[in-house]
Phi, psi and omega in degrees: 000309173300324182295321181281320156325294194300317180292315186294313179310306193299297173341298187304314178291328173302316188286312178311315182287327191268346165295297179310322183284334167282099172239149183287001169288304159329322191254147183282129163303144178234120173228130184217143175206144161248152192206142179273156191220131182319134162278136190253350169206156172229114171231140203163168173288161190243017179203138172216182178261181168306137162061024170240098179299155157222171181254123165260125169290114191248139170231142182216162181249109168297156181285340163216177174294321176278056157259124179232155191281141180247295175196153170295147162243123183251136164227154171295131164294313182254131182303133179085359182241141174294326175238167325311143205238119173285129175225131177272172163226122182263132195233118175264157186228105186244101184144143195274338176233122179203108169318139167309161189212150177220016163270120170298156166228159185230124174236145188283134168255124189271133180236113171209141184248159195243355179202145174321144175152201175214138181243139187252146184229124171238129184254145195268123169274341194058019186252112200302311177319324182212059192308342188210148182254107189253122179257132181253126165247125173256130184236136182224158194311000000 
């Protein structure tokens, strides 16, 4: 019984000393998050022809200097219809020290329509007073 207790205590001491040697301070910290960021501006043409892509330049200000564009996310605003469409910018933030920035970033949004018509795109700003920048694209044959 004493031998068993002694072995158990010895095992606890060994485990405790190994755990103490490995502290979190010795390991590099990794920080990553993805967040939607409000769009500040949209420029580009408002007309095109069927199957001809146009580029809209979409500007946003990332929340920090370590933010990089991930993708556009599109959702239909009316159930069962493709348009109007709400468009948001998803930004990835990698780094634990990410100072704030006020520098705008511009990324291309490519729009192509397969049928003639009028297409409404709502770029979400995240601002309560003006929640979207609406662009209407006219597509002809």
